[in-house]
Every structure is written in structure tokens, then in C-alpha cells.
Short mmCIF file of C-alpha atoms and ligand atoms in Angstrom, two decimals:
data_model
loop_
_atom_site.label_atom_id
_atom_site.label_comp_id
_atom_site.label_asym_id
_atom_site.label_seq_id
_atom_site.Cartn_x
_atom_site.Cartn_y
_atom_site.Cartn_z
CA MET A 1 67.73 146.84 106.41
CA ASP A 2 65.91 147.24 110.04
CA VAL A 3 66.59 150.52 111.91
CA SER A 4 68.64 148.72 114.67
CA THR A 5 71.13 147.30 112.25
CA PHE A 6 71.38 150.82 110.72
CA TYR A 7 72.23 152.44 114.09
CA LEU A 8 74.36 149.80 115.13
CA LEU A 9 76.23 150.34 111.65
CA VAL A 10 76.77 154.09 112.32
CA TYR A 11 78.05 153.67 115.86
CA ALA A 12 80.60 151.04 114.42
CA TRP A 13 81.57 153.58 111.56
CA ILE A 14 82.09 156.20 114.46
CA ALA A 15 83.93 153.71 116.43
CA ILE A 16 86.27 152.90 113.29
CA ALA A 17 86.91 156.72 112.89
CA ILE A 18 87.93 157.32 116.72
CA LEU A 19 90.02 153.97 116.74
CA ILE A 20 91.83 154.94 113.60
CA PHE A 21 92.84 158.69 114.71
CA PRO A 22 95.58 157.80 116.59
CA ILE A 23 97.21 155.88 113.35
CA VAL A 24 96.21 158.65 110.80
CA ILE A 25 97.85 161.12 112.94
CA ARG A 26 101.33 159.24 112.72
CA ILE A 27 100.51 158.39 108.67
CA VAL A 28 101.21 161.09 106.26
CA ALA A 29 98.38 160.80 103.75
CA PRO A 30 100.30 160.32 100.46
CA TYR A 31 98.44 162.52 98.23
CA GLY A 32 99.18 166.08 97.08
CA ARG A 33 102.51 167.42 98.39
CA HIS A 34 102.87 164.39 100.39
CA THR A 35 102.60 162.14 97.28
CA ASN A 36 104.52 158.81 97.52
CA LYS A 37 105.34 155.88 95.12
CA LYS A 38 105.92 153.62 98.11
CA TRP A 39 101.98 153.19 98.17
CA GLY A 40 102.12 151.09 94.82
CA ALA A 41 100.33 151.76 91.61
CA MET A 42 99.37 155.46 90.72
CA VAL A 43 96.60 157.28 89.31
CA ASP A 44 96.44 160.64 87.39
CA ASN A 45 95.35 163.16 90.45
CA ARG A 46 92.59 164.94 88.67
CA VAL A 47 91.13 161.56 87.59
CA GLY A 48 91.56 159.95 91.05
CA TRP A 49 89.88 163.09 92.47
CA ILE A 50 86.85 162.66 90.64
CA LEU A 51 86.51 158.78 90.94
CA MET A 52 87.07 159.13 94.90
CA GLU A 53 84.42 161.76 95.23
CA LEU A 54 81.93 160.43 92.99
CA PRO A 55 80.19 157.92 95.54
CA ALA A 56 79.63 160.81 98.14
CA LEU A 57 77.41 162.82 95.32
CA LEU A 58 75.82 159.51 93.54
CA VAL A 59 75.21 157.03 96.61
CA PHE A 60 74.01 159.74 98.60
CA MET A 61 71.41 161.01 96.04
CA GLY A 62 70.52 157.30 94.72
CA PHE A 63 69.61 156.27 98.50
CA TYR A 64 67.80 159.77 99.07
CA LEU A 65 65.78 159.63 95.85
CA TRP A 66 64.91 156.08 95.96
CA GLY A 67 64.30 155.91 99.77
CA ALA A 68 61.26 154.27 100.87
CA GLY A 69 60.46 156.66 103.69
CA PRO A 70 58.13 159.94 103.64
CA ARG A 71 61.11 162.47 102.71
CA PRO A 72 59.67 165.29 104.66
CA ALA A 73 60.18 168.93 102.77
CA VAL A 74 62.98 169.96 105.36
CA THR A 75 65.11 166.92 104.16
CA TRP A 76 65.09 168.29 100.77
CA ILE A 77 67.03 171.08 102.10
CA PHE A 78 69.80 168.89 103.50
CA PHE A 79 69.59 166.98 100.12
CA SER A 80 70.39 170.45 98.42
CA LEU A 81 73.09 171.32 100.93
CA TRP A 82 74.72 167.93 100.35
CA VAL A 83 74.50 167.91 96.59
CA PHE A 84 75.68 171.44 96.16
CA HIS A 85 78.71 170.92 98.00
CA TYR A 86 79.51 167.57 96.38
CA VAL A 87 78.90 168.83 92.76
CA ASN A 88 81.34 171.45 93.35
CA ARG A 89 83.97 168.96 94.80
CA THR A 90 83.49 166.14 92.30
CA LEU A 91 82.73 168.07 89.14
CA VAL A 92 83.88 171.35 89.34
CA PHE A 93 86.91 171.57 91.82
CA PRO A 94 89.09 168.92 90.00
CA PHE A 95 88.77 170.63 86.74
CA ARG A 96 89.98 173.82 88.62
CA LEU A 97 93.18 172.27 90.06
CA ARG A 98 96.56 173.28 88.42
CA THR A 99 97.89 170.00 88.98
CA LYS A 100 99.43 169.08 85.50
CA GLY A 101 101.23 165.66 85.57
CA LYS A 102 100.39 164.94 89.09
CA LYS A 103 99.51 161.48 90.48
CA MET A 104 97.96 160.04 93.70
CA PRO A 105 98.24 156.31 94.98
CA LEU A 106 95.36 153.98 93.57
CA ALA A 107 95.36 153.09 97.29
CA ILE A 108 94.05 156.62 98.52
CA MET A 109 91.63 156.71 95.75
CA PHE A 110 90.06 153.33 96.77
CA MET A 111 90.07 154.12 100.61
CA ALA A 112 88.35 157.66 99.69
CA ILE A 113 85.81 155.39 97.45
CA GLY A 114 85.02 153.35 100.68
CA PHE A 115 85.25 156.24 102.99
CA ASN A 116 82.49 158.17 100.61
CA PHE A 117 80.53 155.04 99.74
CA VAL A 118 79.81 154.48 103.45
CA ASN A 119 79.08 158.28 104.37
CA GLY A 120 77.02 158.75 101.19
CA PHE A 121 75.08 155.52 102.03
CA ILE A 122 74.34 156.35 105.84
CA ASN A 123 73.19 160.15 104.89
CA GLY A 124 71.12 159.21 101.88
CA TYR A 125 69.47 156.15 103.53
CA TYR A 126 68.75 158.21 106.82
CA PHE A 127 67.22 161.15 105.17
CA GLY A 128 65.44 158.89 102.27
CA THR A 129 64.12 156.17 104.52
CA LEU A 130 64.32 156.94 108.05
CA ALA A 131 63.43 160.64 108.63
CA THR A 132 59.57 161.34 109.66
CA GLU A 133 57.63 164.35 109.56
CA VAL A 134 57.51 164.26 113.31
CA GLN A 135 61.16 164.66 113.46
CA TYR A 136 61.64 167.38 110.70
CA PRO A 137 58.16 169.30 110.81
CA LEU A 138 58.17 172.51 108.50
CA THR A 139 58.42 174.44 112.06
CA TYR A 140 62.03 172.71 112.32
CA LEU A 141 63.18 175.54 110.00
CA MET A 142 62.65 177.95 112.98
CA ASP A 143 64.69 175.42 115.41
CA ILE A 144 67.62 176.97 116.76
CA ARG A 145 69.58 173.69 115.74
CA PHE A 146 68.58 174.52 112.02
CA LEU A 147 69.36 178.17 112.32
CA SER A 148 72.65 177.86 114.12
CA GLY A 149 73.70 174.92 112.06
CA ILE A 150 73.03 176.42 108.66
CA LEU A 151 74.84 179.60 109.99
CA ILE A 152 77.68 177.60 110.80
CA LEU A 153 77.63 175.50 107.60
CA PHE A 154 77.76 178.55 105.47
CA PHE A 155 80.72 180.29 107.04
CA GLY A 156 82.66 177.22 106.75
CA MET A 157 81.61 176.74 103.24
CA PHE A 158 82.73 180.48 102.46
CA ILE A 159 86.26 179.64 104.26
CA ASN A 160 86.46 176.35 102.48
CA TRP A 161 85.63 178.02 98.75
CA GLN A 162 87.74 181.36 99.56
CA SER A 163 90.66 178.90 100.80
CA ASP A 164 90.35 176.67 97.84
CA ASN A 165 90.46 179.57 95.16
CA ILE A 166 93.57 181.15 96.85
CA LEU A 167 95.24 178.07 96.65
CA ILE A 168 94.17 177.38 93.03
CA HIS A 169 95.38 180.81 92.15
CA LEU A 170 98.87 180.28 93.69
CA ARG A 171 100.13 178.88 90.41
CA LYS A 172 100.16 180.04 87.02
CA PRO A 173 98.84 177.31 84.39
CA GLY A 174 101.30 174.61 83.89
CA GLU A 175 102.97 175.50 87.40
CA THR A 176 103.32 172.87 90.04
CA GLY A 177 105.53 174.15 92.72
CA TYR A 178 104.38 175.52 96.09
CA VAL A 179 104.42 179.04 97.65
CA ILE A 180 103.56 180.69 101.10
CA PRO A 181 99.85 181.69 100.76
CA GLN A 182 99.25 185.01 102.30
CA LYS A 183 95.58 185.89 101.76
CA GLY A 184 92.17 185.23 103.58
CA PHE A 185 92.30 182.91 106.26
CA PHE A 186 95.53 182.06 105.53
CA ARG A 187 97.08 184.86 107.44
CA PHE A 188 95.85 183.13 110.69
CA VAL A 189 96.21 179.13 109.65
CA SER A 190 98.08 177.10 107.25
CA CYS A 191 95.12 174.90 106.31
CA PRO A 192 91.83 177.27 106.15
CA ASN A 193 90.20 174.95 103.76
CA HIS A 194 90.33 172.19 106.31
CA PHE A 195 89.14 174.51 108.93
CA GLY A 196 86.30 175.39 106.76
CA GLU A 197 85.43 172.14 105.39
CA ILE A 198 85.48 170.94 109.44
CA LEU A 199 83.25 173.80 110.14
CA GLU A 200 80.99 173.00 107.25
CA TRP A 201 80.15 169.13 108.09
CA SER A 202 79.95 170.19 111.77
CA GLY A 203 77.07 172.71 110.93
CA PHE A 204 75.55 170.10 108.90
CA ALA A 205 75.41 167.67 111.68
CA ILE A 206 73.94 170.19 113.84
CA LEU A 207 71.23 171.46 111.53
CA THR A 208 70.11 168.01 110.75
CA TRP A 209 70.73 166.82 114.41
CA CYS A 210 71.30 162.94 113.58
CA LEU A 211 73.71 160.40 113.90
CA PRO A 212 74.46 159.63 110.39
CA ALA A 213 75.74 163.73 109.73
CA LEU A 214 77.41 163.39 113.22
CA ALA A 215 79.33 160.53 111.96
CA PHE A 216 80.30 162.35 108.63
CA ALA A 217 81.42 165.28 110.74
CA ILE A 218 83.70 163.04 112.92
CA TRP A 219 85.15 161.22 110.02
CA THR A 220 86.03 164.71 108.33
CA LEU A 221 87.77 165.84 111.57
CA VAL A 222 89.45 162.57 111.62
CA ASN A 223 90.79 162.90 107.95
CA LEU A 224 91.33 166.48 107.84
CA LEU A 225 93.24 167.55 111.28
CA PRO A 226 95.98 165.27 110.66
CA ARG A 227 96.46 166.29 107.03
CA ALA A 228 96.48 170.01 108.32
CA LEU A 229 99.25 169.23 110.92
CA HIS A 230 101.43 167.66 108.27
CA HIS A 231 100.84 170.28 106.17
CA HIS A 232 101.75 172.74 108.62
CA LYS A 233 104.77 170.78 109.72
CA TRP A 234 105.63 170.63 105.87
CA TYR A 235 105.32 174.43 105.37
CA LYS A 236 107.41 174.96 108.56
CA ASP A 237 110.17 172.56 107.14
CA THR A 238 110.17 173.88 103.64
CA PHE A 239 110.24 177.65 104.33
CA PRO A 240 112.50 179.08 106.69
CA ASN A 241 110.53 182.27 106.56
CA TYR A 242 107.20 180.57 107.35
CA PRO A 243 105.07 183.09 109.47
CA VAL A 244 105.57 181.92 113.27
CA ASP A 245 102.48 183.05 114.60
CA ARG A 246 100.65 181.03 112.20
CA LYS A 247 98.64 178.13 113.50
CA ALA A 248 98.01 174.73 111.71
CA ILE A 249 94.17 174.67 111.25
CA PHE A 250 92.05 176.23 114.34
CA PRO A 251 92.96 179.94 114.58
CA PHE A 252 94.56 181.17 117.57
CA ILE A 253 94.41 177.33 119.13
CA LEU A 254 96.12 174.71 117.25
P1 NDP B 1 95.61 170.76 99.69
O1 NDP B 1 95.57 172.29 100.25
O2 NDP B 1 96.70 169.89 100.02
O3 NDP B 1 95.57 170.98 97.98
C1 NDP B 1 94.55 171.85 97.43
C2 NDP B 1 95.04 172.32 96.05
O4 NDP B 1 95.78 173.74 96.17
C3 NDP B 1 96.21 171.32 95.46
O5 NDP B 1 95.92 171.42 93.67
C4 NDP B 1 97.33 171.79 95.67
O6 NDP B 1 98.44 171.31 94.84
C5 NDP B 1 97.19 173.21 95.65
N1 NDP B 1 98.22 173.82 96.87
C6 NDP B 1 98.24 173.59 98.16
N2 NDP B 1 99.08 174.19 98.78
C7 NDP B 1 99.89 175.10 97.83
C8 NDP B 1 101.03 175.82 97.88
N3 NDP B 1 101.31 176.12 99.03
N4 NDP B 1 101.35 176.53 96.83
C9 NDP B 1 100.58 176.01 95.67
N5 NDP B 1 99.46 175.27 95.57
C10 NDP B 1 99.11 174.72 96.68
O7 NDP B 1 94.20 170.12 100.01
P2 NDP B 1 93.54 168.85 99.88
O8 NDP B 1 93.89 168.23 98.51
O9 NDP B 1 93.63 168.18 101.15
O10 NDP B 1 91.97 168.92 99.89
C11 NDP B 1 91.32 169.53 98.72
C12 NDP B 1 89.87 169.96 99.28
O11 NDP B 1 89.08 168.95 99.41
C13 NDP B 1 89.76 170.94 100.44
O12 NDP B 1 88.88 171.90 100.20
C14 NDP B 1 89.49 169.86 101.57
O13 NDP B 1 88.94 170.31 102.63
C15 NDP B 1 88.55 168.75 100.76
N6 NDP B 1 88.80 167.53 101.37
C16 NDP B 1 87.72 167.17 102.15
C17 NDP B 1 87.59 165.94 102.80
C18 NDP B 1 86.76 165.31 103.90
O14 NDP B 1 86.86 164.35 104.63
N7 NDP B 1 85.78 166.02 103.93
C19 NDP B 1 88.90 164.90 102.73
C20 NDP B 1 90.01 165.68 101.85
C21 NDP B 1 89.85 166.72 101.42
P3 NDP B 1 99.20 169.64 94.95
O15 NDP B 1 97.82 168.92 94.85
O16 NDP B 1 99.96 169.66 93.82
O17 NDP B 1 99.60 169.61 96.36
#
């Protein structure tokens, strides 16, 4: 694929994210607490998670490792950060979930497969084929974009992992109900797991300073901001004693 076609694809991908945002803010994504049989055939929740996240890991790795470019040393750090996140999300997180007997629509699984395929491809191809030594020399490790981005990424990863962990332990093995989370960043927002994930990929976009990573950060925001707003409304509708000063996703803001 020539470079201009690639960039056209990434710009189109960003445009789609921006165009569908007003739609996804209105449609409650039907998985987890919002799961809904009206969306057709269902798949086991854990199996769905593994299958839908797998392309983000394998497609990214494949396009990076078999890329035709010089793969500067610095891009191996980008590669490791991505793989570290997605090994957890794909191969560890689904087995930790206390999700016995729950299902998700196959349609959601296939949409997520498509989403993860494209994001895995554009990022893996970019770092594996297009990235150059001139763009990412070893001195880039002291660049303010790299340093600030990696701090934001790790801060986001900490919040995301801590919050996922708190949620998982709200249930005893075998339980499937919901309670109000009280610990960690849940004191400030209903969905710190989503807040952390958005910070993480925004940090990745800053530290790599490239269009495909920006596209992924935008898509993460477009996916998770509406989901957090829907969760927040669900909490307020479900629990009359829900903390009134708790925001949905961004502490003290929204
Ligand atoms: P949720 O917060 O909806 O659920 C996470 C887990 O915690 C589920 O097993 C859920 O059970 C359980 N849970 C949630 N709230 C409660 C509660 N109040 N009481 C008891 N159990 C609860 O997270 P998502 O499924 O939306 O996302 C999971 C992870 O994946 C997050 O870290 C998120 O950031 C990430 N993600 C990233 C995306 C991206 O675009 N990069 C897209 C989607 C997710 P149940 O399933 O039964 O509701």
C-alpha cells in the first residue's frame, strides 16, 4: 500500500469516528448491564470478549513483526506497550471477569472485531512499515512528547487496571448482580475504567506522535464516553442512594 493511500484510509477512519459519535451517544451499546436480546443471536460473554479483542493483539503484532520497514529501536517500545495492554485485555481480563451465564449479541462482537482489526492494522502497519529512524531516533526517548505521553499512558493504565480490579471484586464467584462501587477513582466518577483507558490511549498518541495512534485515541473516546454516560444514567436510575456529586467519566467535569 502506498503512503498516501494509507493516510487517506486513516483520515477516513477518523472521519467515520466523528460522524458516528452523535449516533453512538444515542444508542446504548447492548453488552454487560445493557445487554439486549433484540440485537439477534447471542454468544457467551467471555468467549465474545476474547474473540473481539484478539484482532487488536494479533493483527497489530503481525503487521509490525512482518512489516517491511526499518522498525527503529524506539518503535519496539511502542510495540511492547501495545502488546502488554492487549495481552491483559485479551488473555487475562476475560478470565478474571465474574460473568457466569452472561451473553452478548454476536453483532456487537463482530462490530468490535472490525474496530479492533482496523486499529490493529493501521498502527501495526505504521510502526512496522512506515516509521523511520529520522522520525524516531534514539534521542526521541528524551523528547517531551515521549516523556509526557508515557507518563499519561502509565497513569491511565494504573487507573484502568485498578478500576477493573475493583469492579471484578464487587462480586463473589458465581454472583451476577450489581452494587455501587465505592473505592479508588469511583469516588469521583462512575466509570474510572473508561477514563483510564481514554487517558492511556491519549498518552500513546502523544508519545508516538503519529496519525494512526491519534485515530485509535479518538475511537476509544467515541466508544467509551457514551458508554460511561449510559452507565452513569443507569446507576442513577437503579440506585436511589447513588452519590449525587459523582460525575460520569471525567472527575469534576462530566
Ligand atoms: P464495565 O464497567 O461495563 O464492566 C466491567 C466488568 O465489571 C464486567 O464484568 C461487569 O459485569 C462488572 N461490573 C461493572 N459494574 C459493576 C457493578 N456496579 N457491580 C458489579 N459488577 C460490575 O466495563 P466494559 O465492559 O465497558 O469494559 C471493560 C474494559 O474494557 C474496561 O477497562 C474498558 O476501558 C475496556 N474497553 C475498551 C474499549 C476501547 O475502545 N479501547 C472498548 C470497550 C471496553 P457485567 O458484564 O455483568 O455488566
